[in-house]
XYZ file of C-alpha atoms in Angstrom:
647
model
C 73.335 -218.225 -160.563
C 70.536 -220.390 -159.221
C 70.898 -222.465 -156.067
C 70.423 -225.616 -158.158
C 73.392 -224.710 -160.372
C 75.540 -223.762 -157.393
C 74.907 -227.115 -155.699
C 75.414 -228.977 -158.975
C 78.751 -227.239 -159.541
C 79.817 -227.898 -155.950
C 78.944 -231.599 -156.238
C 80.729 -231.810 -159.598
C 83.886 -230.222 -158.168
C 83.719 -232.464 -155.101
C 83.291 -235.523 -157.312
C 86.190 -234.492 -159.555
C 88.498 -233.942 -156.578
C 87.449 -237.253 -154.994
C 87.915 -239.217 -158.207
C 91.248 -237.500 -158.855
C 92.507 -238.474 -155.397
C 91.298 -242.054 -155.825
C 92.878 -242.175 -159.283
C 96.176 -240.895 -157.879
C 96.190 -243.432 -155.034
C 95.348 -246.335 -157.355
C 97.908 -245.247 -159.910
C 100.631 -244.801 -157.307
C 99.918 -248.261 -155.901
C 100.127 -249.767 -159.368
C 103.322 -247.835 -160.050
C 104.940 -249.136 -156.852
C 103.856 -252.669 -157.677
C 105.256 -252.509 -161.210
C 108.515 -250.983 -160.007
C 108.878 -253.697 -157.327
C 108.089 -256.403 -159.859
C 110.655 -255.008 -162.313
C 113.288 -254.916 -159.587
C 112.429 -258.445 -158.429
C 112.808 -259.810 -161.955
C 116.126 -258.023 -162.323
C 117.268 -259.363 -158.921
C 116.354 -262.927 -159.801
C 118.181 -262.602 -163.109
C 121.235 -261.151 -161.378
C 121.326 -263.986 -158.817
C 120.980 -266.784 -161.353
C 123.452 -265.165 -163.745
C 126.001 -264.603 -160.964
C 125.938 -268.300 -160.105
C 126.616 -269.167 -163.751
C 129.482 -266.684 -163.936
C 131.042 -267.889 -160.669
C 132.027 -271.167 -162.356
C 133.980 -269.460 -165.179
C 135.684 -266.570 -163.436
C 138.998 -267.594 -164.982
C 137.603 -267.299 -168.519
C 136.512 -263.763 -169.407
C 135.449 -264.806 -172.880
C 133.058 -267.361 -171.436
C 131.711 -264.805 -169.003
C 131.101 -262.351 -171.832
C 129.353 -265.030 -173.863
C 127.060 -265.931 -170.972
C 126.224 -262.252 -170.306
C 125.510 -261.574 -173.974
C 123.349 -264.661 -174.242
C 121.316 -263.633 -171.201
C 120.922 -260.067 -172.535
C 119.815 -261.233 -175.967
C 117.410 -263.785 -174.526
C 115.785 -261.431 -172.016
C 114.253 -257.937 -171.851
C 116.852 -255.782 -170.197
C 118.055 -252.213 -170.402
C 121.579 -252.982 -169.155
C 123.787 -255.829 -167.779
C 127.198 -254.867 -166.446
C 130.035 -256.901 -164.861
C 132.620 -255.065 -162.755
C 135.585 -256.769 -161.048
C 136.585 -256.212 -157.456
C 138.926 -253.410 -158.471
C 136.139 -251.549 -160.276
C 137.188 -252.421 -163.793
C 134.309 -253.067 -166.199
C 134.814 -256.507 -167.618
C 131.719 -256.421 -169.832
C 128.613 -254.242 -170.308
C 125.768 -254.532 -172.744
C 122.889 -252.013 -172.888
C 120.215 -250.566 -175.115
C 118.380 -247.254 -175.171
C 114.794 -247.899 -173.932
C 112.300 -247.573 -176.761
C 108.717 -247.728 -175.533
C 106.011 -248.179 -178.150
C 102.300 -247.618 -177.538
C 102.825 -245.100 -174.718
C 102.589 -241.322 -175.317
C 105.794 -239.362 -174.542
C 103.923 -237.020 -172.189
C 102.943 -239.990 -170.021
C 106.546 -241.229 -169.848
C 107.704 -237.764 -168.784
C 104.818 -237.441 -166.343
C 105.339 -240.804 -164.630
C 109.137 -240.461 -164.275
C 109.500 -244.182 -163.538
C 112.609 -244.955 -161.407
C 114.404 -248.072 -162.720
C 116.714 -249.292 -159.927
C 119.387 -251.873 -161.016
C 119.698 -255.158 -159.091
C 123.187 -256.360 -158.047
C 124.710 -259.728 -157.171
C 128.216 -260.725 -156.020
C 130.334 -263.165 -158.093
C 132.636 -265.387 -156.035
C 135.882 -267.032 -157.112
C 136.560 -269.620 -154.469
C 136.631 -267.844 -151.112
C 137.254 -264.450 -152.671
C 134.917 -261.895 -154.358
C 135.555 -261.722 -158.057
C 133.246 -258.812 -158.831
C 129.734 -257.409 -158.974
C 127.037 -258.090 -161.555
C 124.481 -255.291 -162.167
C 121.208 -256.021 -163.986
C 118.689 -253.306 -164.938
C 115.396 -254.526 -166.388
C 113.835 -252.851 -169.429
C 110.977 -250.452 -168.280
C 108.981 -250.745 -171.493
C 106.516 -253.353 -170.273
C 106.112 -251.475 -167.007
C 105.230 -248.237 -168.832
C 102.782 -250.104 -171.040
C 101.112 -251.653 -168.017
C 100.994 -248.315 -166.219
C 99.536 -246.640 -169.316
C 96.848 -249.322 -169.664
C 96.043 -249.009 -165.986
C 95.863 -245.226 -166.248
C 93.506 -245.384 -169.226
C 91.271 -247.942 -167.560
C 91.065 -245.929 -164.362
C 90.548 -242.682 -166.265
C 87.734 -244.012 -168.472
C 86.154 -245.784 -165.520
C 86.189 -242.669 -163.383
C 84.843 -240.514 -166.230
C 81.989 -242.964 -166.707
C 81.384 -243.073 -162.972
C 81.492 -239.251 -162.852
C 78.974 -238.861 -165.685
C 76.610 -241.391 -164.142
C 77.024 -239.796 -160.712
C 76.365 -236.301 -162.065
C 73.315 -237.552 -163.947
C 71.921 -239.247 -160.868
C 72.725 -236.143 -158.815
C 70.910 -233.923 -161.310
C 67.809 -236.129 -161.189
C 67.866 -236.299 -157.398
C 68.431 -232.550 -157.074
C 65.556 -231.801 -159.438
C 63.316 -234.017 -157.353
C 64.525 -232.363 -154.147
C 64.199 -228.877 -155.659
C 60.734 -229.476 -157.127
C 58.965 -227.901 -154.114
C 61.449 -225.017 -154.164
C 60.762 -224.414 -157.871
C 57.046 -224.282 -157.105
C 57.757 -221.749 -154.348
C 59.876 -219.728 -156.772
C 57.069 -219.646 -159.354
C 54.624 -218.621 -156.648
C 56.992 -215.840 -155.525
C 57.333 -214.609 -159.122
C 53.544 -214.637 -159.449
C 53.223 -212.600 -156.244
C 55.780 -210.136 -157.611
C 53.627 -209.867 -160.755
C 50.567 -209.260 -158.563
C 49.011 -212.637 -159.329
C 47.190 -214.732 -156.749
C 48.441 -218.328 -157.102
C 47.949 -221.044 -154.472
C 50.577 -223.822 -154.328
C 48.478 -226.979 -154.048
C 51.436 -229.353 -153.586
C 52.619 -229.154 -149.981
C 56.164 -230.616 -149.615
C 56.996 -233.076 -146.834
C 60.252 -231.369 -145.841
C 59.389 -229.434 -142.650
C 61.207 -226.234 -143.629
C 59.756 -226.132 -147.153
C 56.329 -227.118 -145.867
C 56.284 -224.117 -143.530
C 57.373 -221.757 -146.316
C 54.654 -223.006 -148.699
C 51.932 -222.845 -146.048
C 52.982 -219.301 -145.084
C 53.051 -218.086 -148.690
C 49.682 -219.701 -149.436
C 48.235 -217.976 -146.394
C 49.622 -214.630 -147.535
C 48.204 -215.085 -151.049
C 44.796 -216.093 -149.694
C 44.704 -213.006 -147.483
C 45.658 -210.766 -150.417
C 43.025 -212.434 -152.604
C 40.426 -211.962 -149.878
C 41.270 -208.269 -149.529
C 41.207 -207.856 -153.316
C 37.822 -209.579 -153.662
C 36.399 -207.639 -150.733
C 37.454 -204.314 -152.236
C 36.003 -205.269 -155.624
C 32.716 -206.169 -153.959
C 32.759 -202.952 -151.926
C 33.435 -200.909 -155.051
C 30.702 -202.759 -156.941
C 28.211 -202.118 -154.126
C 29.170 -198.462 -153.989
C 28.835 -198.031 -157.751
C 25.432 -199.695 -157.714
C 24.308 -197.519 -154.842
C 25.579 -194.367 -156.522
C 24.686 -195.016 -160.162
C 22.089 -197.810 -160.239
C 18.349 -197.631 -159.605
C 17.454 -200.211 -156.972
C 13.957 -200.820 -158.346
C 14.818 -201.666 -161.957
C 18.567 -202.338 -161.884
C 19.097 -199.766 -164.655
C 21.400 -196.767 -164.395
C 19.932 -193.756 -162.578
C 19.564 -190.143 -163.662
C 22.953 -189.161 -162.176
C 24.825 -191.678 -164.321
C 22.683 -190.826 -167.351
C 23.624 -187.140 -167.138
C 27.284 -187.948 -166.501
C 27.545 -190.233 -169.538
C 25.765 -187.722 -171.749
C 28.283 -185.097 -170.677
C 31.167 -187.508 -171.418
C 29.793 -188.281 -174.868
C 29.452 -184.580 -175.676
C 33.146 -184.106 -174.858
C 34.477 -187.333 -176.343
C 36.881 -187.440 -179.271
C 35.510 -190.620 -180.857
C 32.397 -192.049 -182.530
C 30.356 -191.535 -179.344
C 30.464 -187.776 -179.895
C 27.208 -187.926 -181.876
C 24.031 -189.885 -181.309
C 20.515 -189.625 -179.928
C 18.977 -189.216 -176.512
C 15.481 -190.619 -175.827
C 13.080 -190.120 -172.933
C 10.107 -192.469 -172.476
C 7.555 -190.643 -170.329
C 4.331 -191.924 -168.715
C 1.087 -190.018 -168.161
C -1.575 -191.137 -165.697
C 0.908 -192.900 -163.422
C -0.820 -191.878 -160.173
C -4.142 -193.308 -161.356
C -2.374 -196.471 -162.534
C -0.806 -196.992 -159.097
C -4.194 -196.497 -157.420
C -5.803 -198.915 -159.857
C -3.150 -201.663 -159.958
C -1.142 -201.112 -156.767
C 2.589 -200.732 -156.195
C 3.580 -204.434 -156.604
C 1.905 -204.618 -160.006
C 3.544 -201.335 -161.091
C 6.953 -202.635 -159.985
C 6.443 -205.661 -162.217
C 5.331 -203.355 -165.030
C 8.462 -201.188 -164.714
C 10.648 -204.311 -164.812
C 8.890 -205.430 -167.982
C 9.554 -201.975 -169.488
C 13.190 -202.324 -168.445
C 13.451 -205.658 -170.255
C 12.044 -204.082 -173.421
C 14.507 -201.179 -173.356
C 17.503 -203.420 -172.608
C 16.534 -205.919 -175.320
C 16.267 -203.183 -177.952
C 19.492 -201.371 -176.978
C 21.937 -204.049 -175.818
C 23.230 -204.599 -179.353
C 24.161 -200.906 -179.609
C 27.699 -200.320 -178.344
C 27.974 -197.974 -175.343
C 24.203 -197.426 -175.087
C 23.017 -196.171 -171.688
C 19.529 -197.263 -170.528
C 18.380 -195.495 -167.356
C 15.417 -195.123 -164.994
C 15.227 -191.348 -164.625
C 12.413 -191.154 -162.082
C 9.055 -192.806 -161.357
C 7.639 -191.363 -164.580
C 10.469 -191.650 -167.098
C 12.966 -194.034 -168.650
C 15.934 -192.648 -170.569
C 18.199 -194.047 -173.267
C 21.379 -192.717 -174.887
C 22.312 -194.361 -178.180
C 25.680 -193.059 -179.443
C 26.984 -193.349 -182.993
C 23.539 -193.790 -184.597
C 21.890 -191.999 -187.509
C 18.374 -190.512 -187.612
C 16.792 -193.552 -189.241
C 18.315 -195.963 -186.730
C 17.373 -193.763 -183.778
C 13.746 -193.492 -184.867
C 13.564 -197.242 -185.402
C 14.797 -197.940 -181.842
C 12.546 -195.290 -180.279
C 9.432 -196.462 -182.109
C 10.019 -200.147 -181.363
C 10.533 -199.533 -177.638
C 7.502 -197.247 -177.425
C 5.392 -199.727 -179.380
C 6.278 -202.652 -177.099
C 5.710 -200.654 -173.894
C 2.349 -199.490 -175.282
C 1.460 -203.144 -175.907
C 2.332 -203.944 -172.282
C -0.107 -201.233 -171.212
C -2.889 -202.377 -173.544
C -2.486 -205.996 -172.465
C -3.076 -205.036 -168.833
C -6.770 -204.350 -168.113
C -5.956 -202.277 -165.035
C -3.557 -200.005 -166.932
C -5.083 -199.806 -170.385
C -7.597 -197.086 -169.542
C -5.404 -194.887 -167.312
C -1.732 -195.129 -168.421
C -0.134 -193.642 -171.545
C 3.423 -193.743 -172.926
C 5.162 -191.080 -175.042
C 8.677 -190.780 -176.420
C 10.704 -187.665 -177.059
C 14.031 -187.946 -178.871
C 16.706 -185.489 -179.902
C 20.113 -185.743 -181.550
C 23.270 -184.547 -179.833
C 26.620 -183.684 -181.350
C 30.168 -183.043 -180.245
C 30.768 -180.067 -177.941
C 27.062 -179.215 -177.786
C 25.783 -177.666 -174.577
C 24.166 -180.362 -172.434
C 21.398 -177.985 -171.349
C 20.564 -177.442 -175.006
C 20.339 -181.201 -175.637
C 18.029 -181.719 -172.659
C 15.890 -178.778 -173.750
C 15.466 -180.324 -177.194
C 14.345 -183.657 -175.790
C 11.982 -181.930 -173.321
C 10.428 -180.056 -176.237
C 10.019 -183.330 -178.141
C 8.246 -184.930 -175.148
C 5.887 -181.967 -174.898
C 5.006 -182.318 -178.583
C 4.553 -186.098 -178.263
C 2.191 -185.691 -175.292
C -0.099 -183.586 -177.428
C -0.743 -186.683 -179.538
C -2.085 -190.175 -178.785
C -0.406 -192.707 -176.514
C 2.568 -194.415 -178.150
C 3.556 -191.380 -180.232
C 7.254 -190.712 -180.901
C 8.549 -187.212 -181.610
C 12.163 -186.579 -182.626
C 13.527 -183.061 -182.569
C 14.242 -181.814 -186.071
C 17.179 -179.551 -186.798
C 16.253 -176.146 -188.200
C 18.785 -176.456 -191.007
C 20.954 -173.546 -189.856
C 24.158 -175.534 -190.365
C 25.462 -177.264 -193.476
C 24.900 -181.017 -193.595
C 27.394 -183.029 -195.636
C 26.497 -186.220 -197.423
C 28.437 -189.439 -196.904
C 30.317 -189.137 -200.190
C 31.340 -185.574 -199.347
C 32.563 -186.745 -195.937
C 34.419 -189.666 -197.519
C 36.167 -187.446 -200.059
C 37.098 -184.881 -197.414
C 38.574 -187.483 -195.034
C 40.488 -189.338 -197.764
C 41.901 -186.060 -199.103
C 42.990 -185.111 -195.592
C 44.797 -188.457 -195.246
C 46.496 -188.120 -198.630
C 47.548 -184.504 -198.056
C 48.646 -184.919 -194.422
C 45.934 -182.566 -193.163
C 45.426 -184.562 -189.988
C 47.380 -182.786 -187.259
C 48.615 -184.388 -184.041
C 48.163 -182.579 -180.738
C 48.868 -183.762 -177.218
C 47.946 -183.287 -173.569
C 50.396 -184.093 -170.791
C 49.857 -186.384 -167.821
C 51.627 -184.731 -164.899
C 52.849 -185.944 -161.511
C 54.771 -184.326 -158.687
C 58.023 -185.566 -160.215
C 57.336 -184.370 -163.752
C 55.611 -185.503 -166.925
C 54.593 -189.155 -167.298
C 53.603 -188.969 -170.963
C 51.592 -186.966 -173.483
C 48.342 -188.390 -174.820
C 47.966 -187.994 -178.572
C 44.863 -186.374 -180.091
C 44.155 -185.883 -183.768
C 42.625 -182.841 -185.456
C 41.735 -182.283 -189.089
C 42.321 -179.203 -191.199
C 39.309 -178.989 -193.539
C 39.242 -177.575 -197.052
C 38.655 -174.067 -195.680
C 41.718 -174.292 -193.439
C 39.645 -174.604 -190.268
C 41.033 -176.938 -187.606
C 38.332 -179.422 -186.574
C 38.625 -181.539 -183.426
C 38.071 -185.300 -183.479
C 34.523 -185.107 -182.143
C 33.548 -183.353 -185.387
C 34.806 -185.960 -187.867
C 35.358 -189.216 -185.917
C 31.706 -190.379 -186.058
C 31.850 -190.217 -189.855
C 35.331 -191.787 -189.931
C 33.857 -194.768 -188.076
C 30.653 -194.814 -190.132
C 32.636 -194.855 -193.394
C 34.987 -197.633 -192.168
C 37.999 -195.339 -192.384
C 39.013 -195.659 -188.727
C 41.749 -198.198 -189.519
C 43.258 -195.865 -192.111
C 43.304 -193.008 -189.619
C 44.772 -195.197 -186.868
C 47.593 -196.289 -189.163
C 48.218 -192.665 -190.093
C 48.431 -191.616 -186.434
C 50.654 -194.565 -185.494
C 53.079 -193.926 -188.349
C 53.275 -190.194 -187.616
C 53.815 -190.859 -183.915
C 56.609 -193.371 -184.531
C 58.203 -190.947 -186.984
C 58.004 -188.125 -184.426
C 59.510 -190.223 -181.617
C 62.324 -191.407 -183.876
C 63.301 -187.801 -184.575
C 62.624 -186.474 -181.059
C 64.189 -188.491 -178.273
C 62.880 -186.516 -175.279
C 59.146 -187.248 -175.625
C 57.000 -190.094 -174.300
C 53.653 -190.464 -176.087
C 50.437 -192.433 -175.550
C 48.172 -193.442 -178.453
C 44.530 -194.503 -178.214
C 43.752 -197.610 -180.290
C 40.162 -197.744 -181.582
C 37.807 -200.724 -181.330
C 37.676 -201.079 -185.108
C 41.458 -201.280 -185.405
C 41.609 -204.025 -182.772
C 38.906 -206.034 -184.546
C 40.554 -205.880 -187.970
C 42.908 -208.821 -188.483
C 44.922 -207.135 -191.230
C 45.412 -204.016 -189.107
C 46.415 -206.113 -186.103
C 49.040 -207.917 -188.214
C 50.308 -204.584 -189.532
C 50.445 -203.273 -185.964
C 52.563 -206.250 -184.855
C 55.117 -205.511 -187.590
C 55.160 -201.843 -186.587
C 55.898 -202.769 -182.967
C 58.706 -205.138 -183.945
C 60.351 -202.500 -186.130
C 59.842 -199.835 -183.442
C 60.947 -201.936 -180.483
C 63.640 -199.367 -179.685
C 60.814 -196.977 -178.730
C 59.307 -199.302 -176.104
C 60.249 -197.019 -173.204
C 58.811 -193.907 -174.913
C 55.641 -195.210 -176.566
C 52.577 -196.514 -174.746
C 49.120 -197.486 -175.942
C 45.602 -197.061 -174.593
C 42.380 -198.979 -175.164
C 39.007 -197.845 -173.912
C 37.161 -199.626 -171.133
C 34.172 -200.061 -173.448
C 36.385 -201.801 -176.043
C 37.541 -204.279 -173.399
C 33.970 -205.077 -172.377
C 32.970 -205.694 -175.999
C 36.108 -207.521 -177.167
C 37.827 -209.035 -174.133
C 39.569 -211.870 -176.009
C 40.954 -209.513 -178.638
C 42.121 -207.085 -175.955
C 43.855 -209.929 -174.108
C 45.725 -210.755 -177.331
C 46.554 -207.066 -177.686
C 47.867 -206.908 -174.108
C 49.973 -210.029 -174.658
C 51.467 -208.587 -177.849
C 52.221 -205.227 -176.225
C 53.849 -206.666 -173.107
C 55.648 -209.402 -175.015
C 57.526 -206.782 -177.032
C 58.354 -204.660 -173.989
C 55.779 -201.889 -174.497
C 53.243 -200.669 -171.931
C 49.518 -200.005 -172.189
C 46.717 -198.456 -170.180
C 42.934 -198.493 -169.990
C 41.249 -195.202 -170.863
C 37.875 -194.023 -169.498
C 37.752 -196.735 -166.845
C 34.223 -196.858 -165.399
C 34.741 -199.077 -162.320
C 31.860 -201.354 -163.298
C 31.869 -204.955 -162.081
C 32.905 -206.250 -165.509
C 35.694 -203.679 -165.745
C 37.051 -204.623 -162.331
C 36.955 -208.345 -163.095
C 38.868 -207.766 -166.342
C 41.722 -205.974 -164.576
C 43.289 -209.106 -163.137
C 43.405 -210.738 -166.578
C 44.632 -207.712 -168.526
C 47.143 -206.311 -166.008
C 47.430 -202.850 -167.627
C 50.231 -200.540 -166.548
C 47.820 -197.728 -165.717
C 44.161 -196.720 -165.541
C 42.694 -193.379 -166.538
C 39.615 -192.627 -164.444
C 37.304 -189.620 -164.708
C 37.708 -187.553 -161.524
C 33.910 -187.570 -161.134
C 34.192 -191.275 -160.266
C 36.816 -190.468 -157.644
C 35.128 -187.579 -155.860
C 31.708 -186.214 -154.978
C 31.801 -182.764 -156.496
C 28.511 -181.759 -154.888
C 29.762 -182.629 -151.395
C 33.292 -181.399 -152.025
C 34.976 -184.612 -150.835
C 36.590 -187.709 -152.277
C 34.414 -190.666 -153.190
C 34.176 -193.648 -150.869
C 35.096 -195.738 -153.909
C 38.544 -194.166 -154.156
C 40.123 -196.136 -151.306
C 38.779 -199.424 -152.646
C 40.022 -198.647 -156.144
C 43.443 -197.699 -154.788
C 43.674 -200.975 -152.869
C 42.798 -202.914 -156.033
C 45.239 -201.061 -158.302
C 48.067 -201.186 -155.764
C 47.603 -204.930 -155.279
C 47.894 -205.379 -159.062
C 50.746 -202.890 -159.517
C 48.656 -200.516 -161.659
C 49.126 -196.742 -161.750
C 45.993 -194.629 -161.234
C 45.607 -191.462 -163.324
C 42.811 -188.995 -162.556
C 41.487 -187.320 -165.726
C 39.283 -184.303 -166.486
C 40.901 -182.267 -163.710
C 39.596 -178.752 -164.353
C 40.933 -176.850 -161.336
C 43.522 -176.940 -158.563
C 40.879 -177.646 -155.933
C 40.086 -181.040 -157.437
C 43.776 -181.798 -157.965
C 44.711 -180.907 -154.387
C 41.811 -182.924 -152.979
C 42.864 -186.038 -154.878
C 46.549 -185.416 -154.222
C 45.832 -185.411 -150.485
C 44.410 -188.911 -150.990
C 47.558 -190.322 -152.631
C 46.594 -189.811 -156.279
C 49.890 -188.988 -158.009
C 49.060 -188.588 -161.696
C 46.694 -186.040 -163.247
C 45.373 -185.035 -166.668
C 42.920 -182.342 -167.692
C 42.500 -178.720 -168.712
C 43.371 -177.599 -165.195
C 46.701 -179.441 -165.474
C 47.813 -178.916 -169.070
C 46.087 -177.823 -172.248
C 45.891 -179.642 -175.575
C 48.706 -178.224 -177.667
C 50.437 -178.974 -180.973
C 52.869 -181.860 -180.696
C 56.388 -180.440 -180.398
C 59.712 -181.706 -179.124
C 60.112 -181.503 -175.374
C 63.245 -179.825 -174.055
C 65.503 -181.631 -171.584
């Protein structure tokens, strides 16, 4: 119960007790007054009647007549005449009938009606005693009216008093409510400053202290983000052009080759210069720096519309570009346009036109292909291009040793697999020192020949043919069905960019979550970092839907870029999955300097950190020694068919 309610209840009880006491005192005073008045009237009647009877003591009939006349003309309960020897000479009475007063009130009041007496004299001797008891009816009516008036008045006063108290308490508690909201925000790892400083000294000190604490936390958070950004730029960015460097280029190519989504196929391009030394001697370093920046602008302009593209400055002679999820025609178009524009930059510069040449070598890559083989293909293409004129583009051509399916054949194969349940779910566990956190779901396809194909084989075509939403629905339905029948498993499902962007699928997904709300503690969802960068607003809606229904979600393949870090505070995921290469320097055999900053950021936001692609115990132990608790990768657990987990 809140403090406001406790105080309100206390004040209400205090008010009720006070009003009850006041009501009792007022009622008792009125009761005493009415009883005294009734007795006084009876006494006056007895005195006047006794004087009348004293003159006719020798005539009992006359006395009886006078008594009866007084009784009939007044409002009495009883009049009784008793002689000096105790003999009743006359008595008239009536049973009190009180109209307009509830019986419970009569029983509750228990009004004491005391008779008034007067002596009747006969000469110098006492003839007898006259007893007069007034009728209590009018007294009860007056008491009842008084009780009702006091009761209604006090109820009205109580309601008004409670209303005023509630308003005053809300005004008094307004600063405390603001402090409470700020405390709840701090608990939810949000940085909120209370701008309204209360005037009450105690509350003022609390607000100032909490604001100071929040500001310090925000400062630490911002400092760590900046430190992580600087480290990432130093490690993966070329300082001259601002593009990614060769290290990041190779890392991303390796990730794409192992990915289980549309990025598993694409093209790699290298733009290589000849005559660079002569160009530097002719134009000078400042002019060449400007030239390289112009080349950078060309490459970025031509590739920024391609999702997950990776432009890089490989060395002083080469630019690189990875364009995932692109066909041969699209790749050639991009390569030729970039090469053409860079060649124009050269020709438009008199100092460079005669000495500098540009060539482009391109090669396709596909899922699970050896990275050395991909680089060899592009190197071969560059060699061929350099045997031609400046501005030539050479793309490596496949030798035709493997079967190439047309789009219709792919479409038929995928749709048949969906209809015949030939998509098979597998999973890989995320492990901690205390046990299994969850299993991440992967999907494989059994082709017409019965061969099990991993997602990197068919996902690019699933995306290209706009069948990703169908496959996502299939996986979601199968997962919910599995969890309903197997109560010991906790599963994580990756949601694709296309599914998030499709309004109909999003609506269907909402209905699925509502119907499967009982699985909220055993079903979690993941969205890729690249999807968040491309569709932040949609992902915020997704996060709100997930959390609003009690489910959890995480960010997969988190890259620690500035944009990714800035999005964290808005999204508030439950966990991050980060490639271990971002967390450690494999070449130096030590953890990355970025790890501590990332841990500070995630801990301040209440986010779990999961290291992925752990291939051996050495990497696991190294990260475990630095407070990483959750791990995923081939060195931790393999990808196996989805089966029920034993208790």
